[in-house]
Structures are given as C-alpha cells and as structure tokens.
Coordinates of C-alpha atoms in Angstrom, one line a residue:
X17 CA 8.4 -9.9 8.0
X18 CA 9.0 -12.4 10.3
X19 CA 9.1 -15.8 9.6
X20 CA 6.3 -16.9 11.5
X21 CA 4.2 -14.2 10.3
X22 CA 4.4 -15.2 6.7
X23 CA 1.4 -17.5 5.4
X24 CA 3.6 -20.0 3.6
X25 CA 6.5 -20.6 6.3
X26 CA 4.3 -20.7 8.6
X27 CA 1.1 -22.3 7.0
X28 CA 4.1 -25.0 6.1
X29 CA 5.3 -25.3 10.0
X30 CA 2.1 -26.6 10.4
X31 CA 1.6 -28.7 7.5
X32 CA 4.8 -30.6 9.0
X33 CA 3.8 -30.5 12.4
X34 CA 0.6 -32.8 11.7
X35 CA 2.5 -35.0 9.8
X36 CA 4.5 -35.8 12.9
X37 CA 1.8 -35.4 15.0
X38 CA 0.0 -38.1 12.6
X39 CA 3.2 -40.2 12.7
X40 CA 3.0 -40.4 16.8
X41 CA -0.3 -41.0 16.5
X42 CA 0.3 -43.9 14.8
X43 CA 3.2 -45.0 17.2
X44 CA 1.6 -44.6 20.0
X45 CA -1.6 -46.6 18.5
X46 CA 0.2 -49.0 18.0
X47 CA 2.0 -49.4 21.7
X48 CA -2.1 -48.6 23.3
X49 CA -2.7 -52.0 21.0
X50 CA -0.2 -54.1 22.8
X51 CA -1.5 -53.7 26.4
X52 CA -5.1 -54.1 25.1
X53 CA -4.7 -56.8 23.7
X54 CA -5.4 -58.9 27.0
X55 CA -9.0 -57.0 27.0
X56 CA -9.8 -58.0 23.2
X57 CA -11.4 -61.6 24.7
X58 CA -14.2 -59.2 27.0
X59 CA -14.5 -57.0 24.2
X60 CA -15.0 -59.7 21.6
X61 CA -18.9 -59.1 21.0
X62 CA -18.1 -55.3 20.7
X63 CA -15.6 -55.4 18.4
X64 CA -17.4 -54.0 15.3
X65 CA -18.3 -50.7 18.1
X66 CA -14.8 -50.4 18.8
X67 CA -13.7 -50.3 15.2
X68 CA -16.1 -47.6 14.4
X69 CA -15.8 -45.2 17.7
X70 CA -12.1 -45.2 17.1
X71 CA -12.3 -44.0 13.6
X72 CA -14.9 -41.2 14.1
X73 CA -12.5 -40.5 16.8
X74 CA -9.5 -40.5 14.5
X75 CA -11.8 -38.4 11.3
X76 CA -12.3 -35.6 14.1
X77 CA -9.0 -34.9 15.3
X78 CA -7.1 -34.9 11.3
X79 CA -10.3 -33.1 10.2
X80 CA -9.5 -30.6 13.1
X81 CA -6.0 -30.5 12.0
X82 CA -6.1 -29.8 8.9
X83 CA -8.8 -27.1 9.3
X84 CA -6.6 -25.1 11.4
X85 CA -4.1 -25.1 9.0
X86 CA -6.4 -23.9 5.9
X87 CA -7.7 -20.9 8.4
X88 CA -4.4 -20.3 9.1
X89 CA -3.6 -20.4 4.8
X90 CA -5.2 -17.1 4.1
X91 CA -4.0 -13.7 5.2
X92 CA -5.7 -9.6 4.5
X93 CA -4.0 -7.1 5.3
X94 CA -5.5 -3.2 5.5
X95 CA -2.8 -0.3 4.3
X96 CA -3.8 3.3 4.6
X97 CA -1.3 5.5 3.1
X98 CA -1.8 9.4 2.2
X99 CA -2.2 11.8 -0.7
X100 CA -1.2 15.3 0.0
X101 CA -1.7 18.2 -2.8
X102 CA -0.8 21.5 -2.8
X103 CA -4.0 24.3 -3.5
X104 CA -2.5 26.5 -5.9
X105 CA 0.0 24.4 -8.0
X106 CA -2.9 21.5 -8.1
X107 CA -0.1 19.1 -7.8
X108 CA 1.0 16.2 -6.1
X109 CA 3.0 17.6 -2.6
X110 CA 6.4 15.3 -2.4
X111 CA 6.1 13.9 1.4
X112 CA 10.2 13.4 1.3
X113 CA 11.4 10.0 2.7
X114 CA 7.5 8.8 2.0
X115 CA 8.6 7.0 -1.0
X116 CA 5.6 6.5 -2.5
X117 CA 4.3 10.3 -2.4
X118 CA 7.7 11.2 -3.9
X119 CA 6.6 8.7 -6.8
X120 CA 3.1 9.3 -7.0
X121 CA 4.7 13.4 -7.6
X122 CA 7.3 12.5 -10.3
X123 CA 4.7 9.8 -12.0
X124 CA 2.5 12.4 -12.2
X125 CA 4.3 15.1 -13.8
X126 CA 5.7 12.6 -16.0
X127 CA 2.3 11.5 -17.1
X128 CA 1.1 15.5 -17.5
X129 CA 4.0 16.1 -19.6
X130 CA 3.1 13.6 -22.4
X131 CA -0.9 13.2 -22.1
X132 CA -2.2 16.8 -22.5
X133 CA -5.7 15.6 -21.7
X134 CA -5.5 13.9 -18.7
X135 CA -3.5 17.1 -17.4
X136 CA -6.8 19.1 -18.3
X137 CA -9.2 16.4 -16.7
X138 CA -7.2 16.7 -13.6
X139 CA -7.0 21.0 -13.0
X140 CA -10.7 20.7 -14.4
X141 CA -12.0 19.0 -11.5
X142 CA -10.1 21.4 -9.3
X143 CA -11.3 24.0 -10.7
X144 CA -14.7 23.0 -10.9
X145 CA -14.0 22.3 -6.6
X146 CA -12.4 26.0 -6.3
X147 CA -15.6 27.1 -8.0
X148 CA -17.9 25.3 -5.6
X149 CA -15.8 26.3 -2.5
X150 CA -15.9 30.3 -3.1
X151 CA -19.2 30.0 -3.6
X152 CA -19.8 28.4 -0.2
X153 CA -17.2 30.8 1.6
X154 CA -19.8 33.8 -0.6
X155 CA -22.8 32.2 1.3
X156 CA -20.9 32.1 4.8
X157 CA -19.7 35.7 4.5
X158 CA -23.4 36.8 3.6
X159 CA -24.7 35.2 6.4
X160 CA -22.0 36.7 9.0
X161 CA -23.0 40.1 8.0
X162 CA -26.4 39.6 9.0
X163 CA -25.1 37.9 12.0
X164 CA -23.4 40.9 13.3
X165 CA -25.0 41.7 16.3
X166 CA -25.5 38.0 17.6
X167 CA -22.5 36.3 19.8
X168 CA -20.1 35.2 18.2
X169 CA -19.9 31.8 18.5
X170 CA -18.2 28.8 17.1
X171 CA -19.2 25.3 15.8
X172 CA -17.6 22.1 15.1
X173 CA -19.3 19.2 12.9
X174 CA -18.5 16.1 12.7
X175 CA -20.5 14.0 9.3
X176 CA -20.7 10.9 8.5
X177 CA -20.0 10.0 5.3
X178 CA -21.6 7.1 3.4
X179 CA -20.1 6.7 -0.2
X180 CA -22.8 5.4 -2.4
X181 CA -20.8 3.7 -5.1
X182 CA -23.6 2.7 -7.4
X183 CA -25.0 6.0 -7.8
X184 CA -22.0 8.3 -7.1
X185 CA -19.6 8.4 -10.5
X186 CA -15.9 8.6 -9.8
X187 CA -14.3 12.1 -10.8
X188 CA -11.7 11.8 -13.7
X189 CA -9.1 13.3 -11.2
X190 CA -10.0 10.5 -8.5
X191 CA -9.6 8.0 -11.8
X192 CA -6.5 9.0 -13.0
X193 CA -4.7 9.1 -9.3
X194 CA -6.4 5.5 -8.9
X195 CA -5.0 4.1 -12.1
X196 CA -1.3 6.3 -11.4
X197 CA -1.2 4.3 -7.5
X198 CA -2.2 1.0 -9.5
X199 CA 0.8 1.6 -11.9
X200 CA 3.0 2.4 -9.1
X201 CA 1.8 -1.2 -7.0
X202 CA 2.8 -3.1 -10.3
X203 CA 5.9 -1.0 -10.5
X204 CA 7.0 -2.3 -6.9
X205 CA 5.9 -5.7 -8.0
X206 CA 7.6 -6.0 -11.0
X207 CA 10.9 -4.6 -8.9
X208 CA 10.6 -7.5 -6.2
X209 CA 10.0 -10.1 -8.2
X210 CA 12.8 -9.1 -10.3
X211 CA 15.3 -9.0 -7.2
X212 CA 14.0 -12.4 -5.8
X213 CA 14.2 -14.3 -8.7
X214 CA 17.6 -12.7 -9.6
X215 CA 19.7 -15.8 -8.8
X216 CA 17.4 -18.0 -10.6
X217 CA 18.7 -17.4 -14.4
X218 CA 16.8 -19.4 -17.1
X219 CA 14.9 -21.9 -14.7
X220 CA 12.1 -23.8 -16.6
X221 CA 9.9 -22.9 -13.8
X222 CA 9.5 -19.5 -14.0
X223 CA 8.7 -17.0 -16.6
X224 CA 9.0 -13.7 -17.6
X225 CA 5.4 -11.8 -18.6
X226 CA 5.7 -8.7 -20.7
X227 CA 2.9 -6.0 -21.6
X228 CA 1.6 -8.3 -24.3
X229 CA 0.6 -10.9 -21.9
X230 CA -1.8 -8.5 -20.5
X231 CA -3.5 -6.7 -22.9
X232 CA -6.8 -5.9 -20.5
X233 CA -4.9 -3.8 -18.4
X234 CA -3.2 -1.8 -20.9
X235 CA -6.8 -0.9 -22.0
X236 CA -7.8 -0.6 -19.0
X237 CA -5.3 1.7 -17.3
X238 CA -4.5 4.8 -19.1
X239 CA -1.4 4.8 -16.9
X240 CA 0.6 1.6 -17.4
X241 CA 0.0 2.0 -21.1
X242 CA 1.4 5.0 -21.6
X243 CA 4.4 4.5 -19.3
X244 CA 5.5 1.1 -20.6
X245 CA 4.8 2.0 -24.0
X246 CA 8.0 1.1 -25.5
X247 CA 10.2 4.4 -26.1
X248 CA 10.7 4.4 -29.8
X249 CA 7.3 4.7 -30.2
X250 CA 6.7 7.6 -28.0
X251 CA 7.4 11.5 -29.4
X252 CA 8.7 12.3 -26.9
X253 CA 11.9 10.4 -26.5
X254 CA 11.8 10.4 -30.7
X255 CA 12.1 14.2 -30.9
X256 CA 15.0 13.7 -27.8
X257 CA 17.0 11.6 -30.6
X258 CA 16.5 8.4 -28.1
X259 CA 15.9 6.2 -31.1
X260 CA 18.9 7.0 -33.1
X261 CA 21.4 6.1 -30.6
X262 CA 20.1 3.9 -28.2
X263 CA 22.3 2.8 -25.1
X264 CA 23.5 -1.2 -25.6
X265 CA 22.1 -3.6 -23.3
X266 CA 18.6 -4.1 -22.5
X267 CA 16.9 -1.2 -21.6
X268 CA 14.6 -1.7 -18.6
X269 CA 13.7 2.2 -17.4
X270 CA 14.5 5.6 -18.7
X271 CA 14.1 8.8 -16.9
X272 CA 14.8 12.2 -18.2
X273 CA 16.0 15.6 -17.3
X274 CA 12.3 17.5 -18.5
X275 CA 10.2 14.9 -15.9
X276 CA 9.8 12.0 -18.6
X277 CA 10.1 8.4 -17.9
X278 CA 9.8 4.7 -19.6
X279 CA 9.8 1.5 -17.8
X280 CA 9.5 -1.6 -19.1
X281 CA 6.8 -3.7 -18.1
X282 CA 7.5 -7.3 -16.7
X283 CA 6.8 -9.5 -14.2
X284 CA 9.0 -12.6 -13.4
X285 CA 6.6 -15.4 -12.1
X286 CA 6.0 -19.1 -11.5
X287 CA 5.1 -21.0 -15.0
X288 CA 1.3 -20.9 -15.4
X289 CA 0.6 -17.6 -13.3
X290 CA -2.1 -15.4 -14.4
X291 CA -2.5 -11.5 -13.6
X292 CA -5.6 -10.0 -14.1
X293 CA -7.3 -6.7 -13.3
X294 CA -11.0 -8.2 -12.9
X295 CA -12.1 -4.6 -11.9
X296 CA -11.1 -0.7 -11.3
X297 CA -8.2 -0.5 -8.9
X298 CA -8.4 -4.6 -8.1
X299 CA -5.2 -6.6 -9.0
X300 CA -5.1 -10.5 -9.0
X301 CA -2.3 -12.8 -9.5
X302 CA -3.0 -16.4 -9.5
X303 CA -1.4 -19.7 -10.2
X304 CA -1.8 -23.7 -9.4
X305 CA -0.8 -23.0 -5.6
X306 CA -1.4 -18.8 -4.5
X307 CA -4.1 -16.3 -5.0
X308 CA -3.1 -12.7 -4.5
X309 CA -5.7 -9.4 -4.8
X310 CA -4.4 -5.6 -4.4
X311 CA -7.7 -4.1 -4.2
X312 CA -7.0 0.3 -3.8
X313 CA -9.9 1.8 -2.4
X314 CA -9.5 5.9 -3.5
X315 CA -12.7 7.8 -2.9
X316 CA -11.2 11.4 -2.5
X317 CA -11.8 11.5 1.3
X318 CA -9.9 13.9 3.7
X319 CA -7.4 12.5 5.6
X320 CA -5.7 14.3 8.7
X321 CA -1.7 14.5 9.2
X322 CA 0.0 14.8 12.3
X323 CA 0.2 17.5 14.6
X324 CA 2.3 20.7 13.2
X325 CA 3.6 18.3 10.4
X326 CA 2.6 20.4 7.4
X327 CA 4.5 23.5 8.8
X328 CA 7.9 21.4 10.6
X329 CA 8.3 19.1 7.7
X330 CA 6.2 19.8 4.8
X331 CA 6.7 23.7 5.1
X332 CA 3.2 24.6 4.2
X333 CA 0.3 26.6 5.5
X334 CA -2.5 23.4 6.2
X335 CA -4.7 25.8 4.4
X336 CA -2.8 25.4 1.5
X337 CA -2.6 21.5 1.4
X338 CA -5.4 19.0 0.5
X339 CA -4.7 15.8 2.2
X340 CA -6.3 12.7 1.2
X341 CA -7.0 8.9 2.4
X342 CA -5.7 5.9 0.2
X343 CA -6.7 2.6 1.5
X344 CA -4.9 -0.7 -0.2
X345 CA -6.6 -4.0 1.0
X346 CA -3.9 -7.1 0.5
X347 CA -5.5 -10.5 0.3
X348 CA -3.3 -13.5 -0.5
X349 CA -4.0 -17.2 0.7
X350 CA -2.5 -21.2 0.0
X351 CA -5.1 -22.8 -2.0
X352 CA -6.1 -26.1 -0.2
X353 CA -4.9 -28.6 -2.8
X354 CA -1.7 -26.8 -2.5
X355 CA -1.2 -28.2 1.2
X356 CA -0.4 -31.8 -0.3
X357 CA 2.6 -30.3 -2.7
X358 CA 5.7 -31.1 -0.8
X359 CA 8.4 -29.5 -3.1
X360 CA 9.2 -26.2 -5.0
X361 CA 7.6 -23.6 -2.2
X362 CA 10.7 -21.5 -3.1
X363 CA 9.1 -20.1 -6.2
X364 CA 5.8 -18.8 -4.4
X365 CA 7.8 -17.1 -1.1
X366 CA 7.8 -13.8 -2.8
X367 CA 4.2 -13.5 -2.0
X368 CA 5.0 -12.8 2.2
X369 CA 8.1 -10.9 1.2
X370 CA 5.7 -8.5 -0.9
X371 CA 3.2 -7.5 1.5
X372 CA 6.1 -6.5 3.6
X373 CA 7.6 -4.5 1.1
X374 CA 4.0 -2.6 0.2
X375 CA 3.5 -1.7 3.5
X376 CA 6.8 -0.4 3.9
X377 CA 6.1 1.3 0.8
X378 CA 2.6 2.3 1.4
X379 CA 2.0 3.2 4.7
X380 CA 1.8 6.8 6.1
X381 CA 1.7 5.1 9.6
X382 CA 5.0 3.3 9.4
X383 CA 6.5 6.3 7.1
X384 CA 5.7 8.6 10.7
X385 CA 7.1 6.1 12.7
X386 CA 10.2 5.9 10.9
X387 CA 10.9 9.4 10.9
X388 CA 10.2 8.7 14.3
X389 CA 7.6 12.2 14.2
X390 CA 6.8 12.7 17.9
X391 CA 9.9 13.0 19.4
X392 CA 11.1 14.9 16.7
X393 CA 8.0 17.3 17.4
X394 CA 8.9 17.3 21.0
X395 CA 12.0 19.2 19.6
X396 CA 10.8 21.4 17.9
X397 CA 8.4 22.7 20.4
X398 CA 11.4 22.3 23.1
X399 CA 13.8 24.1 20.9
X400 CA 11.2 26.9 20.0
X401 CA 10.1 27.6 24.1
X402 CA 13.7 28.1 24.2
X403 CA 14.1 30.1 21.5
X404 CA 11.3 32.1 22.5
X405 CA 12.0 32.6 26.3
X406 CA 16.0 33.9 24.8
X407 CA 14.3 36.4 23.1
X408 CA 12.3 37.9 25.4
X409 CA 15.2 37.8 27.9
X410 CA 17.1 39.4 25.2
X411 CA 14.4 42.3 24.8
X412 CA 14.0 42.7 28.8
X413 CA 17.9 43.2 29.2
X414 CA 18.0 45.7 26.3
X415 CA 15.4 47.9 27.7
X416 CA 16.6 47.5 30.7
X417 CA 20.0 49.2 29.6
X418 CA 18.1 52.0 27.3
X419 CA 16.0 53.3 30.7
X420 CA 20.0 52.9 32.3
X421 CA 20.7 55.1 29.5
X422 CA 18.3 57.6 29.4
X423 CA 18.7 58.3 32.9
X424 CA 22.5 58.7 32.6
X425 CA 21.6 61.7 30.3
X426 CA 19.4 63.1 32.4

C-alpha cells in the first residue's frame, strides 16, 4: 500500500500540514498588522467589529482544517473473495496460488478430522440440497415430456435476490465456513502483527494477548477453539505421542501428516487494545487511538468464475463445482482525540499494512490478476486453434495419401 494511501501516514501529512499552515498564518498576521497599523486611527470606533470578524474568520478556516482531516481519518474497504466446492466430494476445491482457498481446504479437513459433528452438519446440508435439486430436475423432466410436441425453446432468468436476515436462519454449513474464514482473518492477523512487531523485543508498550484474554470468542467460534486448543489436551496429537516428547522451544503451530493442525493463538498489540467479536462473523480491535471492524458477510450466494477457468486451471466440469461469494467489509479509522498525540504512531502503522495484506490474501479479483488470467486464456485458445487446425491438416493429408493408395492398386 502506498504511503499516501494509508490513513495514518497520510491522515498524519495532513495533521502536519495545518500546523504549518497555522504557523504562516500567524506570520503572515502578524506582517498584515504592520502595514495596518496606519489605518487603526480610521478604524478606531470599529475596533471591537474588527476583533470579532477576524476571529469568526479565523474559527472557519481551522474548523475547516481540521474537518478535512477527520473525513480523511476513516477508511472501508469492500473485499469479495470466492468459495469454490466440488459436488461429489462436498469439499472445499483448492483454487492453487489463491492462498486463502488453499487454507480454507486444509482448515477444513483439519477441522472434519477431529470434530465428527461438525463434519456431519456440513454433508447434511448438502445432502438435504442434493435432495431438493433432484427433485426439481424430477419436476423439469416431467414437464418436458408433456412438452414434446411444442418448440423447443430456451429461457434465461435473471432473480433478484433479497436475503431477509431476520427471518431467514443461517444453515449450519454456511455457519461453520463463516466461523472457519473468521479463524483464518485472525490467523493472518496474528501472523502480521507478529512480523511487524518482531524487532520490538520486550517494549513496555506492547503486549502479547493469548486465548484466555478472549474467552467470548472461544465460545463463540467453534473454530478458533478447537484449533488453538493447546495440543496436549487434544486426542489427537495424545494418541500421536506429541505429549511425551515434545520439541524444545516454544511451540507456535503444528501440522501433521493425517491433515491435523494446532496454532497458537496470539496477538501482539499496543498496551490497552481490546478485541472483541460483538457479533457473528464481525471482528473489532480497539485501543486509545484506532478502531478496526472485519465484518464477513457469507450468505451462500453463487458466485461466477472466469471464462473457461474451471476446465484450464481448476480441471473441473463447471457442473461439478459450486462456486460461492464471500464479501469481507474492512473499516478502520483515527479516533479524533488521537489527532493531538504527537508521538508513538509506530505502534498503530500495522493497521494500513493489514488491509493490504487481507486483500492480497482475500481477493479473487487480485488472485486473477496475478495469475494474470486473460492473457493466459488468450493462449490457451490460441494454442488450441492451432492445435486443432494441425490436426485436421494432419487428417486431410492422410486421406489424401490412402485415395493415392487405393488407386495405385487399382
């Protein structure tokens, strides 16, 4: 990100540009004074005017000032990334290079390989879906039949969809992939913050929060608790012999050979910070100076993928792949007291530095674009005309030479 993209470098450009702006102000109030002061002897009787003009005057332009700045303090960003799952294995389809769908696939599998019951939540709800599709495609096929005789003719519809949250009840498989992208946003949290305060050692103005500073969103998310449970007290890594001889050092993740994985849960922050999870699929973190929401909007909506990806990259039929929209709202801002700290901004730079990585992360957009998808298309379609037209030639030239033949033995 840019530097005058982020909010705080720039939000601070500003800050120090009506400081000087002030400070020429006053300069140049002060040189205006001098040459009027041969007028102050006519103005004598309307001195009292003056004074009062030329503070309203001066309350407009810093109120001005500093409004632009606050407007300029807060920053939302909109992230649509992309779910993709495969029909038959009712699994999460790894989108390769798309590092979060390769997560979201291995989180998964690791998740299904310890909680038997959110497994059985999840292939319910497919198969209660596979139920309710056959009986559709039933209903289409009887009406064909008696269709026979009419033209056969072809429609396409295009719905509106309005999602009625307060009477519509989430699905449990909509839940759990909601609470497995939330784990994987604190995951990627936990990661940068770790890298940007790396060089900071023990400085008494950060802090490192563990799982039992946030006890609502181990209840809350079925996910994060299981994950970050601490290894020795899951059976699966006690029946692998983990416990007995553990590695030396600090142990921050673990991942093994059968799909299982532990990672510690922590998040290095400024002293006084607060994360919460106010509601489903909202993050906050907050502190004396920032405010920062990750709200994940997941309502099981179809999402489309680009043209003749599913066969050139993915290698699947697009019949046999359910492809669905995630949208991540990122809302960070300065708080206005804030404005009048002059020192220790270093701590809080993390927050522009994020919402770069999340959308690298994140987005299917910028995941396409990096793989740079069109031209490689172009390619592929140039590569199979070619292909195509060799061929033919190929076939042309050799029955060309079997007619050369079969007259020859004539």
């Amino acid at each position: 990100m840019d530097k005058k993209t982020g909010i705080l470098d720039l939000t601070l450009s500003k800050r120090t540009e009506l400081i000087k702006l002030l400070l020429a102000a006053c300069i140049l109030a002060m040189g205006t004074s001098l040459i009027a002061n041969f007028l102050t002897e006519y103005f004598k009787a309307k001195m009292i005017v003056s004074l009062i003009l030329g503070g309203i005057l001066i309350i407009v332009v810093v109120v001005y000032f500093i409004y632009t700045i606050i407007s300029e303090a807060e920053k939302e960003i909109e992230i649509e990334g992309l779910i993709a799952i495969e029909k038959k294995s009712k699994n999460v389809c790894p989108i390769l290079r798309y590092e979060f769908s390769e997560n979201l696939a291995d989180t998964m599998s690791a998740v299904f390989l310890e909680n038997e019951a959110l497994k059985q939540y999840w292939e319910e709800d497919f198969k209660n879906k596979k139920t309710n599709d056959e009986k559709k495609e039933k209903v289409n096929n009887n009406s064909e039949s008696n269709e026979q005789k009419k033209e056969d003719t072809g429609y396409y519809a295009i719905i509106r969809v309005i999602d009625d949250k307060s009477s519509k009840e989430k699905k449990k498989a909509d839940k759990i992939l909601e609470e497995t992208v939330e784990y994987l946003i604190i995951e990627q949290l936990s990661m940068h913050l770790s890298t940007y305060f790396n060089n900071y050692g023990q400085d008494k103005f950060i802090k490192e929060y563990t799982r039992t500073d946030f006890p609502e969103i181990l209840l809350q998310n079925r996910i994060v608790n299981l994950l970050s449970t601490p290894f020795e007290d899951r059976a699966i890594f006690v029946k692998a012999g983990m416990t007995k001889n553990p590695p030396e050092g600090e142990i921050i993740s673990i991942y093994g050979n059968d799909g299982s994985r532990f990672t510690r849960f922590d998040l290095v922050l400024p002293k006084g910070s607060t994360i919460k999870r106010p509601s489903d699929g909202i993050l906050t973190v907050e502190n004396n100076r920032i405010f920062l929401q990750i709200e994940i909007k997941y309502g099981g909506f179809a999402s489309a993928l680009p043209k003749g990806f599913e066969q050139n990259y993915l290698g699947l039929d697009i019949r046999d792949l359910d492809t669905r929209k995630l949208d991540i709202t990122l809302r960070y801002k300065i708080k206005p007291l804030a404005l009048f700290y002059r020192s220790k901004w270093n701590y809080h730079n993390w927050v522009d530095s994020f919402a770069e990585r999340l959308i690298e992360y994140l987005s299917f957009g910028t995941f396409v674009h990096n793989v740079n998808w069109e031209a490689n298309l172009t390619s592929i379609i140039t590569a199979n005309q070619r292909r195509r037209i060799l061929k033919e030639r190929s076939e042309t030239e050799n029955a060309k030479t079997e007619n050369n033949d079969t007259v020859s033995n004539n």
